[in-house]
């Protein structure tokens, strides 16, 4: 039996919606199996049973009741029949799975876990599960007239996507270390609904730490949220931004400044060095 996933999406209600190209009907005993990489933990849903709906070329599976932990889960179709033992096939996928508008819409809700369907490098269907907490998702970074500027989207806050203004402040913080005590520089930021823009003088950063060296972590304090939001870039499908995303450098009073990402896709400003 040949099965290919032609369209894969996790809806706003955390339902895995699949459209399939199949060469024969799904028989009784068919199950969708999700297997976690690394641990081998499995979750199975009977197609047509509770939690799932199946038709000639589509299925819908509610993910939240399955208890999927953070990680990557590979998808299989398993068929049981009276004349054969269980036959398991890893689901091939031709859907590239990238729609930034869809990912943005998903990130507007307040969540503790985020689910995403995607095609692996080898062309198979998988589901990625990550912890979700309010964050400031970066869309653009640039230097202009001696300022560090950044724009982006407030993710997983539950705020409405409207034009309502909210008081906010951008902070750049260098943690305490061999270079000296903790240092922070702040400036007012603009928040409209779930969109933000912030700018901060690089001269103020250099003046705040005369030794200049260090990694500075930006965060956004937004009225209505209990804790500052880290600035990062995790909503899109581009993993490993530390290697793949590079911004132009700047020089302020002879001190080089470079935006960069950490291994877990959080934004930093590298000053000096």
PDB file of C-alpha atoms in Angstrom:
ATOM      1  CA  UNK A   1       0.000   0.000   0.000  1.00  0.00           C
ATOM      2  CA  UNK A   2       1.419   3.380  -1.008  1.00  0.00           C
ATOM      3  CA  UNK A   3       0.564   6.368   1.205  1.00  0.00           C
ATOM      4  CA  UNK A   4       1.889   9.901   0.656  1.00  0.00           C
ATOM      5  CA  UNK A   5       0.976  12.955   2.723  1.00  0.00           C
ATOM      6  CA  UNK A   6       0.220  15.793   0.311  1.00  0.00           C
ATOM      7  CA  UNK A   7      -0.824  18.389   2.897  1.00  0.00           C
ATOM      8  CA  UNK A   8      -0.003  18.539   6.611  1.00  0.00           C
ATOM      9  CA  UNK A   9      -1.074  21.177   9.103  1.00  0.00           C
ATOM     10  CA  UNK A  10      -1.554  21.582  12.827  1.00  0.00           C
ATOM     11  CA  UNK A  11      -4.647  23.746  13.242  1.00  0.00           C
ATOM     12  CA  UNK A  12      -5.198  26.457  15.850  1.00  0.00           C
ATOM     13  CA  UNK A  13      -7.025  23.826  17.937  1.00  0.00           C
ATOM     14  CA  UNK A  14      -3.919  21.557  17.940  1.00  0.00           C
ATOM     15  CA  UNK A  15      -5.465  19.082  15.500  1.00  0.00           C
ATOM     16  CA  UNK A  16      -3.124  17.338  13.070  1.00  0.00           C
ATOM     17  CA  UNK A  17      -4.903  17.600   9.714  1.00  0.00           C
ATOM     18  CA  UNK A  18      -3.550  15.423   6.901  1.00  0.00           C
ATOM     19  CA  UNK A  19      -4.496  14.955   3.269  1.00  0.00           C
ATOM     20  CA  UNK A  20      -3.315  11.661   1.789  1.00  0.00           C
ATOM     21  CA  UNK A  21      -2.710  10.144  -1.605  1.00  0.00           C
ATOM     22  CA  UNK A  22      -3.457   6.417  -1.211  1.00  0.00           C
ATOM     23  CA  UNK A  23      -3.795   3.541  -3.666  1.00  0.00           C
ATOM     24  CA  UNK A  24      -6.286   1.521  -1.593  1.00  0.00           C
ATOM     25  CA  UNK A  25      -8.757   2.277   1.218  1.00  0.00           C
ATOM     26  CA  UNK A  26      -7.602   2.280   4.817  1.00  0.00           C
ATOM     27  CA  UNK A  27      -8.887  -0.948   6.315  1.00  0.00           C
ATOM     28  CA  UNK A  28     -10.144  -1.827   9.758  1.00  0.00           C
ATOM     29  CA  UNK A  29      -7.361  -1.764  12.336  1.00  0.00           C
ATOM     30  CA  UNK A  30      -5.430   1.078  10.710  1.00  0.00           C
ATOM     31  CA  UNK A  31      -3.643   3.352  13.159  1.00  0.00           C
ATOM     32  CA  UNK A  32      -1.548   6.478  13.055  1.00  0.00           C
ATOM     33  CA  UNK A  33       1.552   5.933  15.192  1.00  0.00           C
ATOM     34  CA  UNK A  34       3.800   8.748  16.421  1.00  0.00           C
ATOM     35  CA  UNK A  35       7.235   7.628  17.644  1.00  0.00           C
ATOM     36  CA  UNK A  36       9.517   9.960  19.591  1.00  0.00           C
ATOM     37  CA  UNK A  37      13.112  10.134  18.434  1.00  0.00           C
ATOM     38  CA  UNK A  38      15.665   9.249  21.062  1.00  0.00           C
ATOM     39  CA  UNK A  39      13.301   7.573  23.514  1.00  0.00           C
ATOM     40  CA  UNK A  40      11.241   5.314  21.225  1.00  0.00           C
ATOM     41  CA  UNK A  41       8.069   6.297  23.101  1.00  0.00           C
ATOM     42  CA  UNK A  42       4.981   5.728  20.952  1.00  0.00           C
ATOM     43  CA  UNK A  43       1.449   7.053  20.805  1.00  0.00           C
ATOM     44  CA  UNK A  44      -1.173   5.446  18.540  1.00  0.00           C
ATOM     45  CA  UNK A  45      -4.593   6.607  17.380  1.00  0.00           C
ATOM     46  CA  UNK A  46      -7.094   4.279  15.725  1.00  0.00           C
ATOM     47  CA  UNK A  47      -8.231   5.896  12.509  1.00  0.00           C
ATOM     48  CA  UNK A  48     -11.968   6.343  12.637  1.00  0.00           C
ATOM     49  CA  UNK A  49     -12.003   5.852  16.405  1.00  0.00           C
ATOM     50  CA  UNK A  50     -12.102   8.400  19.249  1.00  0.00           C
ATOM     51  CA  UNK A  51      -9.873  11.368  18.596  1.00  0.00           C
ATOM     52  CA  UNK A  52      -9.579  10.778  14.849  1.00  0.00           C
ATOM     53  CA  UNK A  53     -11.605  11.001  11.690  1.00  0.00           C
ATOM     54  CA  UNK A  54     -10.668   9.244   8.458  1.00  0.00           C
ATOM     55  CA  UNK A  55     -12.050   9.389   4.943  1.00  0.00           C
ATOM     56  CA  UNK A  56     -10.780   8.378   1.519  1.00  0.00           C
ATOM     57  CA  UNK A  57      -7.952  10.884   1.526  1.00  0.00           C
ATOM     58  CA  UNK A  58      -7.900  12.819   4.777  1.00  0.00           C
ATOM     59  CA  UNK A  59      -7.623  12.405   8.527  1.00  0.00           C
ATOM     60  CA  UNK A  60      -7.705  14.621  11.608  1.00  0.00           C
ATOM     61  CA  UNK A  61      -6.090  13.725  14.937  1.00  0.00           C
ATOM     62  CA  UNK A  62      -6.331  15.771  18.143  1.00  0.00           C
ATOM     63  CA  UNK A  63      -2.787  15.990  19.518  1.00  0.00           C
ATOM     64  CA  UNK A  64      -3.324  17.342  23.039  1.00  0.00           C
ATOM     65  CA  UNK A  65      -4.944  14.141  24.444  1.00  0.00           C
ATOM     66  CA  UNK A  66      -1.982  12.041  23.254  1.00  0.00           C
ATOM     67  CA  UNK A  67       0.380  13.447  25.872  1.00  0.00           C
ATOM     68  CA  UNK A  68       3.241  14.107  23.475  1.00  0.00           C
ATOM     69  CA  UNK A  69       6.300  15.454  25.269  1.00  0.00           C
ATOM     70  CA  UNK A  70       8.774  17.947  23.777  1.00  0.00           C
ATOM     71  CA  UNK A  71      10.816  16.485  20.945  1.00  0.00           C
ATOM     72  CA  UNK A  72      10.380  15.185  17.415  1.00  0.00           C
ATOM     73  CA  UNK A  73       7.846  12.499  16.631  1.00  0.00           C
ATOM     74  CA  UNK A  74       8.010  10.491  13.392  1.00  0.00           C
ATOM     75  CA  UNK A  75       4.691   9.429  11.827  1.00  0.00           C
ATOM     76  CA  UNK A  76       3.825   5.896  10.717  1.00  0.00           C
ATOM     77  CA  UNK A  77       0.739   4.183   9.340  1.00  0.00           C
ATOM     78  CA  UNK A  78       0.177   0.792  10.945  1.00  0.00           C
ATOM     79  CA  UNK A  79      -2.315  -1.717   9.574  1.00  0.00           C
ATOM     80  CA  UNK A  80      -3.527  -4.870  11.307  1.00  0.00           C
ATOM     81  CA  UNK A  81      -5.416  -7.578   9.500  1.00  0.00           C
ATOM     82  CA  UNK A  82      -6.648 -11.141  10.048  1.00  0.00           C
ATOM     83  CA  UNK A  83      -4.234 -12.565   7.473  1.00  0.00           C
ATOM     84  CA  UNK A  84      -1.106 -10.660   8.367  1.00  0.00           C
ATOM     85  CA  UNK A  85       0.733  -9.289  11.362  1.00  0.00           C
ATOM     86  CA  UNK A  86       0.982  -5.572  11.917  1.00  0.00           C
ATOM     87  CA  UNK A  87       2.512  -3.799   8.905  1.00  0.00           C
ATOM     88  CA  UNK A  88       4.054  -0.397   9.635  1.00  0.00           C
ATOM     89  CA  UNK A  89       4.936   2.181   6.986  1.00  0.00           C
ATOM     90  CA  UNK A  90       6.692   5.467   7.637  1.00  0.00           C
ATOM     91  CA  UNK A  91       4.610   8.243   6.087  1.00  0.00           C
ATOM     92  CA  UNK A  92       6.212   9.967   3.135  1.00  0.00           C
ATOM     93  CA  UNK A  93       5.425  13.677   2.804  1.00  0.00           C
ATOM     94  CA  UNK A  94       5.602  16.099  -0.122  1.00  0.00           C
ATOM     95  CA  UNK A  95       4.237  19.156   1.711  1.00  0.00           C
ATOM     96  CA  UNK A  96       7.093  21.599   2.486  1.00  0.00           C
ATOM     97  CA  UNK A  97       4.981  22.825   5.417  1.00  0.00           C
ATOM     98  CA  UNK A  98       6.100  26.462   5.371  1.00  0.00           C
ATOM     99  CA  UNK A  99       3.577  29.275   5.718  1.00  0.00           C
ATOM    100  CA  UNK A 100       4.751  32.110   7.924  1.00  0.00           C
ATOM    101  CA  UNK A 101       1.239  33.603   8.036  1.00  0.00           C
ATOM    102  CA  UNK A 102      -0.107  30.302   9.345  1.00  0.00           C
ATOM    103  CA  UNK A 103       2.695  29.999  11.909  1.00  0.00           C
ATOM    104  CA  UNK A 104       2.082  33.579  13.060  1.00  0.00           C
ATOM    105  CA  UNK A 105      -1.627  32.904  13.527  1.00  0.00           C
ATOM    106  CA  UNK A 106      -0.827  29.775  15.551  1.00  0.00           C
ATOM    107  CA  UNK A 107       1.562  31.719  17.798  1.00  0.00           C
ATOM    108  CA  UNK A 108      -1.079  34.296  18.776  1.00  0.00           C
ATOM    109  CA  UNK A 109      -2.745  31.941  21.258  1.00  0.00           C
ATOM    110  CA  UNK A 110      -1.472  31.452  24.785  1.00  0.00           C
ATOM    111  CA  UNK A 111       0.065  27.961  24.957  1.00  0.00           C
ATOM    112  CA  UNK A 112       2.357  25.808  27.046  1.00  0.00           C
ATOM    113  CA  UNK A 113       3.149  23.383  24.201  1.00  0.00           C
ATOM    114  CA  UNK A 114       3.431  24.175  20.495  1.00  0.00           C
ATOM    115  CA  UNK A 115       2.941  21.511  17.813  1.00  0.00           C
ATOM    116  CA  UNK A 116       4.190  21.717  14.247  1.00  0.00           C
ATOM    117  CA  UNK A 117       3.922  19.263  11.353  1.00  0.00           C
ATOM    118  CA  UNK A 118       6.847  19.283   8.943  1.00  0.00           C
ATOM    119  CA  UNK A 119       8.647  17.316   6.257  1.00  0.00           C
ATOM    120  CA  UNK A 120      12.012  15.862   7.296  1.00  0.00           C
ATOM    121  CA  UNK A 121      15.144  16.212   5.172  1.00  0.00           C
ATOM    122  CA  UNK A 122      14.543  12.646   3.945  1.00  0.00           C
ATOM    123  CA  UNK A 123      10.972  13.422   2.895  1.00  0.00           C
ATOM    124  CA  UNK A 124       8.912  11.947   5.740  1.00  0.00           C
ATOM    125  CA  UNK A 125       6.206  13.397   7.979  1.00  0.00           C
ATOM    126  CA  UNK A 126       7.089  14.337  11.549  1.00  0.00           C
ATOM    127  CA  UNK A 127       5.611  16.424  14.361  1.00  0.00           C
ATOM    128  CA  UNK A 128       7.779  18.722  16.452  1.00  0.00           C
ATOM    129  CA  UNK A 129       6.642  19.547  19.993  1.00  0.00           C
ATOM    130  CA  UNK A 130       8.255  22.428  21.894  1.00  0.00           C
ATOM    131  CA  UNK A 131       7.677  24.238  25.155  1.00  0.00           C
ATOM    132  CA  UNK A 132       5.819  27.497  24.501  1.00  0.00           C
ATOM    133  CA  UNK A 133       6.012  30.601  26.661  1.00  0.00           C
ATOM    134  CA  UNK A 134       5.460  34.292  25.881  1.00  0.00           C
ATOM    135  CA  UNK A 135       8.344  35.639  23.767  1.00  0.00           C
ATOM    136  CA  UNK A 136       9.273  38.486  21.440  1.00  0.00           C
ATOM    137  CA  UNK A 137       9.867  36.860  18.063  1.00  0.00           C
ATOM    138  CA  UNK A 138      12.367  38.840  15.983  1.00  0.00           C
ATOM    139  CA  UNK A 139      11.589  39.646  12.351  1.00  0.00           C
ATOM    140  CA  UNK A 140      14.200  42.308  11.506  1.00  0.00           C
ATOM    141  CA  UNK A 141      17.372  43.699  13.053  1.00  0.00           C
ATOM    142  CA  UNK A 142      19.429  46.633  11.805  1.00  0.00           C
ATOM    143  CA  UNK A 143      21.749  49.463  12.833  1.00  0.00           C
ATOM    144  CA  UNK A 144      20.804  53.020  11.885  1.00  0.00           C
ATOM    145  CA  UNK A 145      22.318  56.344  12.962  1.00  0.00           C
ATOM    146  CA  UNK A 146      24.077  54.762  15.908  1.00  0.00           C
ATOM    147  CA  UNK A 147      21.016  52.846  17.093  1.00  0.00           C
ATOM    148  CA  UNK A 148      20.215  49.169  17.426  1.00  0.00           C
ATOM    149  CA  UNK A 149      16.683  48.624  16.078  1.00  0.00           C
ATOM    150  CA  UNK A 150      14.491  45.523  16.113  1.00  0.00           C
ATOM    151  CA  UNK A 151      10.945  44.621  15.062  1.00  0.00           C
ATOM    152  CA  UNK A 152       8.886  41.506  15.588  1.00  0.00           C
ATOM    153  CA  UNK A 153       5.824  39.681  16.875  1.00  0.00           C
ATOM    154  CA  UNK A 154       4.682  38.993  20.435  1.00  0.00           C
ATOM    155  CA  UNK A 155       4.191  35.208  20.513  1.00  0.00           C
ATOM    156  CA  UNK A 156       2.109  33.027  22.856  1.00  0.00           C
ATOM    157  CA  UNK A 157       0.867  36.020  24.878  1.00  0.00           C
ATOM    158  CA  UNK A 158      -2.825  35.726  24.040  1.00  0.00           C
ATOM    159  CA  UNK A 159      -2.919  39.399  23.019  1.00  0.00           C
ATOM    160  CA  UNK A 160      -5.349  40.355  20.256  1.00  0.00           C
ATOM    161  CA  UNK A 161      -3.920  41.100  16.809  1.00  0.00           C
ATOM    162  CA  UNK A 162      -5.218  44.667  16.711  1.00  0.00           C
ATOM    163  CA  UNK A 163      -3.759  48.183  16.902  1.00  0.00           C
ATOM    164  CA  UNK A 164      -4.115  48.627  20.655  1.00  0.00           C
ATOM    165  CA  UNK A 165      -0.984  50.338  22.074  1.00  0.00           C
ATOM    166  CA  UNK A 166       0.769  48.945  25.158  1.00  0.00           C
ATOM    167  CA  UNK A 167       3.530  50.586  27.200  1.00  0.00           C
ATOM    168  CA  UNK A 168       6.803  48.688  26.767  1.00  0.00           C
ATOM    169  CA  UNK A 169      10.542  49.007  27.280  1.00  0.00           C
ATOM    170  CA  UNK A 170      13.498  47.387  25.574  1.00  0.00           C
ATOM    171  CA  UNK A 171      16.403  46.374  27.800  1.00  0.00           C
ATOM    172  CA  UNK A 172      19.929  45.287  26.895  1.00  0.00           C
ATOM    173  CA  UNK A 173      21.651  43.449  29.711  1.00  0.00           C
ATOM    174  CA  UNK A 174      25.202  42.166  30.052  1.00  0.00           C
ATOM    175  CA  UNK A 175      25.304  39.596  32.866  1.00  0.00           C
ATOM    176  CA  UNK A 176      27.883  39.753  35.621  1.00  0.00           C
ATOM    177  CA  UNK A 177      31.102  37.961  34.839  1.00  0.00           C
ATOM    178  CA  UNK A 178      34.861  38.374  34.463  1.00  0.00           C
ATOM    179  CA  UNK A 179      34.210  41.632  32.594  1.00  0.00           C
ATOM    180  CA  UNK A 180      32.511  43.190  35.609  1.00  0.00           C
ATOM    181  CA  UNK A 181      29.087  43.464  37.285  1.00  0.00           C
ATOM    182  CA  UNK A 182      25.759  43.201  35.544  1.00  0.00           C
ATOM    183  CA  UNK A 183      25.002  46.205  33.347  1.00  0.00           C
ATOM    184  CA  UNK A 184      21.648  47.155  31.784  1.00  0.00           C
ATOM    185  CA  UNK A 185      20.547  49.862  29.367  1.00  0.00           C
ATOM    186  CA  UNK A 186      16.862  50.534  28.664  1.00  0.00           C
ATOM    187  CA  UNK A 187      14.762  52.567  26.232  1.00  0.00           C
ATOM    188  CA  UNK A 188      11.069  52.991  25.449  1.00  0.00           C
ATOM    189  CA  UNK A 189       9.578  50.596  22.877  1.00  0.00           C
ATOM    190  CA  UNK A 190       6.440  50.696  20.737  1.00  0.00           C
ATOM    191  CA  UNK A 191       3.881  47.876  20.887  1.00  0.00           C
ATOM    192  CA  UNK A 192       0.761  47.882  18.716  1.00  0.00           C
ATOM    193  CA  UNK A 193      -1.392  44.818  19.288  1.00  0.00           C
ATOM    194  CA  UNK A 194       1.119  41.990  18.829  1.00  0.00           C
ATOM    195  CA  UNK A 195       3.700  43.941  16.778  1.00  0.00           C
ATOM    196  CA  UNK A 196       6.661  45.654  18.368  1.00  0.00           C
ATOM    197  CA  UNK A 197       9.416  48.064  17.355  1.00  0.00           C
ATOM    198  CA  UNK A 198      12.267  49.153  19.595  1.00  0.00           C
ATOM    199  CA  UNK A 199      15.436  51.201  19.219  1.00  0.00           C
ATOM    200  CA  UNK A 200      18.313  51.802  21.605  1.00  0.00           C
ATOM    201  CA  UNK A 201      21.421  53.981  21.355  1.00  0.00           C
ATOM    202  CA  UNK A 202      24.619  51.979  20.932  1.00  0.00           C
ATOM    203  CA  UNK A 203      26.542  54.910  22.409  1.00  0.00           C
ATOM    204  CA  UNK A 204      24.616  54.353  25.657  1.00  0.00           C
ATOM    205  CA  UNK A 205      25.670  50.705  25.600  1.00  0.00           C
ATOM    206  CA  UNK A 206      29.346  51.568  25.123  1.00  0.00           C
ATOM    207  CA  UNK A 207      29.183  54.257  27.842  1.00  0.00           C
ATOM    208  CA  UNK A 208      27.524  51.842  30.288  1.00  0.00           C
ATOM    209  CA  UNK A 209      30.413  49.364  30.014  1.00  0.00           C
ATOM    210  CA  UNK A 210      33.688  51.161  29.291  1.00  0.00           C
ATOM    211  CA  UNK A 211      35.531  47.833  28.932  1.00  0.00           C
ATOM    212  CA  UNK A 212      33.100  47.168  26.039  1.00  0.00           C
ATOM    213  CA  UNK A 213      33.555  43.398  25.847  1.00  0.00           C
ATOM    214  CA  UNK A 214      30.671  40.996  26.235  1.00  0.00           C
ATOM    215  CA  UNK A 215      27.404  39.487  25.005  1.00  0.00           C
ATOM    216  CA  UNK A 216      24.344  41.630  25.668  1.00  0.00           C
ATOM    217  CA  UNK A 217      20.919  39.980  25.940  1.00  0.00           C
ATOM    218  CA  UNK A 218      17.887  42.011  24.765  1.00  0.00           C
ATOM    219  CA  UNK A 219      14.459  41.635  26.375  1.00  0.00           C
ATOM    220  CA  UNK A 220      11.115  43.398  26.111  1.00  0.00           C
ATOM    221  CA  UNK A 221       9.020  44.345  29.126  1.00  0.00           C
ATOM    222  CA  UNK A 222       5.396  44.741  28.021  1.00  0.00           C
ATOM    223  CA  UNK A 223       2.560  46.098  30.158  1.00  0.00           C
ATOM    224  CA  UNK A 224       0.191  43.256  31.043  1.00  0.00           C
ATOM    225  CA  UNK A 225       2.876  40.548  31.164  1.00  0.00           C
ATOM    226  CA  UNK A 226       4.485  39.455  34.422  1.00  0.00           C
ATOM    227  CA  UNK A 227       8.030  38.866  33.146  1.00  0.00           C
ATOM    228  CA  UNK A 228      10.259  40.367  30.433  1.00  0.00           C
ATOM    229  CA  UNK A 229      10.138  38.616  27.063  1.00  0.00           C
ATOM    230  CA  UNK A 230      13.404  37.277  25.641  1.00  0.00           C
ATOM    231  CA  UNK A 231      14.109  38.272  22.040  1.00  0.00           C
ATOM    232  CA  UNK A 232      14.607  35.281  19.778  1.00  0.00           C
ATOM    233  CA  UNK A 233      13.476  33.735  16.491  1.00  0.00           C
ATOM    234  CA  UNK A 234      11.749  30.390  16.871  1.00  0.00           C
ATOM    235  CA  UNK A 235       8.392  30.787  15.105  1.00  0.00           C
ATOM    236  CA  UNK A 236       9.569  30.176  11.527  1.00  0.00           C
ATOM    237  CA  UNK A 237      10.933  26.901  10.166  1.00  0.00           C
ATOM    238  CA  UNK A 238      14.588  27.965  10.047  1.00  0.00           C
ATOM    239  CA  UNK A 239      16.572  26.036  12.651  1.00  0.00           C
ATOM    240  CA  UNK A 240      20.154  26.829  13.580  1.00  0.00           C
ATOM    241  CA  UNK A 241      20.095  30.593  13.054  1.00  0.00           C
ATOM    242  CA  UNK A 242      23.470  30.855  14.753  1.00  0.00           C
ATOM    243  CA  UNK A 243      24.994  29.376  11.577  1.00  0.00           C
ATOM    244  CA  UNK A 244      22.506  30.529   8.959  1.00  0.00           C
ATOM    245  CA  UNK A 245      21.503  34.103   9.819  1.00  0.00           C
ATOM    246  CA  UNK A 246      24.083  36.878   9.721  1.00  0.00           C
ATOM    247  CA  UNK A 247      23.508  40.621  10.144  1.00  0.00           C
ATOM    248  CA  UNK A 248      25.807  43.508   9.134  1.00  0.00           C
ATOM    249  CA  UNK A 249      28.279  44.657  11.782  1.00  0.00           C
ATOM    250  CA  UNK A 250      28.560  48.203  13.105  1.00  0.00           C
ATOM    251  CA  UNK A 251      31.343  50.168  14.759  1.00  0.00           C
ATOM    252  CA  UNK A 252      30.691  52.734  17.486  1.00  0.00           C
ATOM    253  CA  UNK A 253      33.596  54.832  18.780  1.00  0.00           C
ATOM    254  CA  UNK A 254      35.969  52.205  17.438  1.00  0.00           C
ATOM    255  CA  UNK A 255      34.127  49.328  19.153  1.00  0.00           C
ATOM    256  CA  UNK A 256      32.678  46.592  16.877  1.00  0.00           C
ATOM    257  CA  UNK A 257      29.076  45.531  17.508  1.00  0.00           C
ATOM    258  CA  UNK A 258      27.474  42.466  15.890  1.00  0.00           C
ATOM    259  CA  UNK A 259      23.982  40.935  16.280  1.00  0.00           C
ATOM    260  CA  UNK A 260      24.033  37.137  16.499  1.00  0.00           C
ATOM    261  CA  UNK A 261      21.992  34.180  17.733  1.00  0.00           C
ATOM    262  CA  UNK A 262      22.733  31.617  20.411  1.00  0.00           C
ATOM    263  CA  UNK A 263      22.532  27.871  19.844  1.00  0.00           C
ATOM    264  CA  UNK A 264      18.869  27.969  20.950  1.00  0.00           C
ATOM    265  CA  UNK A 265      17.980  30.874  18.605  1.00  0.00           C
ATOM    266  CA  UNK A 266      17.973  33.723  21.127  1.00  0.00           C
ATOM    267  CA  UNK A 267      19.219  37.116  19.920  1.00  0.00           C
ATOM    268  CA  UNK A 268      22.390  38.660  21.360  1.00  0.00           C
ATOM    269  CA  UNK A 269      24.557  41.715  20.690  1.00  0.00           C
ATOM    270  CA  UNK A 270      28.247  40.893  20.652  1.00  0.00           C
ATOM    271  CA  UNK A 271      30.155  44.022  21.714  1.00  0.00           C
ATOM    272  CA  UNK A 272      33.923  44.198  21.243  1.00  0.00           C
ATOM    273  CA  UNK A 273      36.115  41.212  20.503  1.00  0.00           C
TER     274      UNK A 273
END
